[in-house]
Steps between C-alpha positions, in 0.01 A plus 500: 500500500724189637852661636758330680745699661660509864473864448061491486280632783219217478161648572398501875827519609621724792801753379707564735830673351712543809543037450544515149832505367673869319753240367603159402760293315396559142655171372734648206855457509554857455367877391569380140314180539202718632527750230484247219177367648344804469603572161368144378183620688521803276506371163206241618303782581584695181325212306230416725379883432524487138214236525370686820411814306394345159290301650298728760349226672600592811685824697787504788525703801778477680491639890823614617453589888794608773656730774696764341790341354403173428586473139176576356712701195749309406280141559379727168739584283762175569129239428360723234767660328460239176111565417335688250451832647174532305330197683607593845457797725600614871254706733589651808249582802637788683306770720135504356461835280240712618268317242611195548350560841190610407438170377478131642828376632519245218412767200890568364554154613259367225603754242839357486412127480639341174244396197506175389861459300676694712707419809460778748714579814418703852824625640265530868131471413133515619626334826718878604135643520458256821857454654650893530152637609456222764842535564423892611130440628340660268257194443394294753546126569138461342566693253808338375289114538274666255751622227653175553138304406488755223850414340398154503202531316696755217770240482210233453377704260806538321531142452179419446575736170850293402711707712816306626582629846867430688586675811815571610590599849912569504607457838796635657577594883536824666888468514489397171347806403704701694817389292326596192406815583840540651654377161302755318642795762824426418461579172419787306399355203219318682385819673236584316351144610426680846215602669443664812162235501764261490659524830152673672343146402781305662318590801198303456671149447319336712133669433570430110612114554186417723259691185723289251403179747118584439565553152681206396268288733179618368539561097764204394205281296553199190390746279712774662789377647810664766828390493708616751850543395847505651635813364847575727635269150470634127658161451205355633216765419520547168524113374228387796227768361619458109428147543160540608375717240679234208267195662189677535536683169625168345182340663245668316627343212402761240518504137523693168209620349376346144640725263226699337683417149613246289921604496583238245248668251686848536745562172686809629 
């Protein structure tokens, strides 16, 4: 899978977040501009599924990955707000259920990947299974190589069965989340967007950038690409990752099936 974009991790490269930009000039001439963009991006992507899910040839996952307040919901709702609810669906990886962790680490990750047709999407993934228990020492160093090797190989898996992987990391700074989660104090309406995890993870900044470093550096592949985004911007976000999704999807070239009848021998 060919992708070029100033956004991609290439394989073998070292991640270091703390260099890479939470922001840049997005190049429209204003929020409108932006917003138009995406909504172009939109209707592409409403016809690219139509042929996506007649044809099952081929499934999308689509990895969204951040601190807390990132943008992971909204990326959502403002990208994929004009698709067929029936060939699309979100999954979100919180705290493992207590049989969830009675299996392997990559079990409910697996369960939720999309068939062929369908364009699935991880609001957080497989990946939270390595970064919040690393984060907190409850795996070792080792321990966290080796779930690393083995999300590799399921990802190579994955595509080795005509699954389309694109990873999103949505990168903001500390400060930058500290205004959002201010934002959301200072009104009620967006209370019940609050967590005491929220502010308790805050804590661990550092600890959860240097596991994001390992992750980024270690499972960004051609098959299974990272791109690390500059999220302090909507105006920028939502167009830069829309975009991405159009090419590749617009890449595979799909088509319609052969109809399975003759229409223009059908008197009605």
């Amino acid at each position: 899978m060919k992708i070029k974009s100033p956004y991609l991790v290439k394989p073998h490269t070292h991640v270091q977040l703390a260099k890479i930009p939470t922001s840049e000039p997005d190049g429209y001439s204003s929020d409108e501009a932006a917003a138009a963009v995406v909504v172009k991006h939109r209707s592409q992507l409403a016809d690219l599924q139509d042929v996506f899910y007649a044809s099952q040839k081929k499934a999308l996952l689509i990895v969204l990955q951040g601190m807390d307040t990132a943008g992971k919901d909204g990326t959502i709702s403002h990208i994929f707000s004009g698709v067929n609810p029936q060939g699309c669906e979100v999954s979100s990886f919180k705290v493992p259920t207590p049989l969830e962790a009675r299996h392997d680490f990559l079990w409910r990750a697996h369960a939720a990947v999309p068939p062929r047709g369908m364009i699935g999407i991880f609001n957080r993934s497989h990946y939270e299974d390595v970064l919040s228990p690393r984060v907190h020492k409850v795996i070792s160093g080792k321990v966290m190589r080796r779930r690393l090797d083995d999300i590799n190989a399921f990802e190579a898996i994955l595509a080795d069965n005509d699954v389309v992987i694109l990873k999103f990391f949505l990168h903001i700074s500390r400060d930058e989340q500290t205004r959002r989660l201010q934002a959301r104090l200072d009104k009620s309406d967006k209370h019940w967007k609050l967590s005491e995890a929220d502010f308790h993870e805050r804590t661990f900044w550092p600890q959860y950038e240097d596991a994001y470093n390992r992750i980024l550096s270690a499972t960004s592949h051609r098959h299974a690409p990272w791109f690390i985004i500059p999220a302090h911007s909507k105006t920028a976000l939502n167009p830069a990752v829309s975009a991405i999704i159009v090419d590749v999807m617009q890449g595979l070239k799909l088509k319609f099936p052969d109809p399975t009848v003759d229409a223009a021998a059908i008197k009605l």
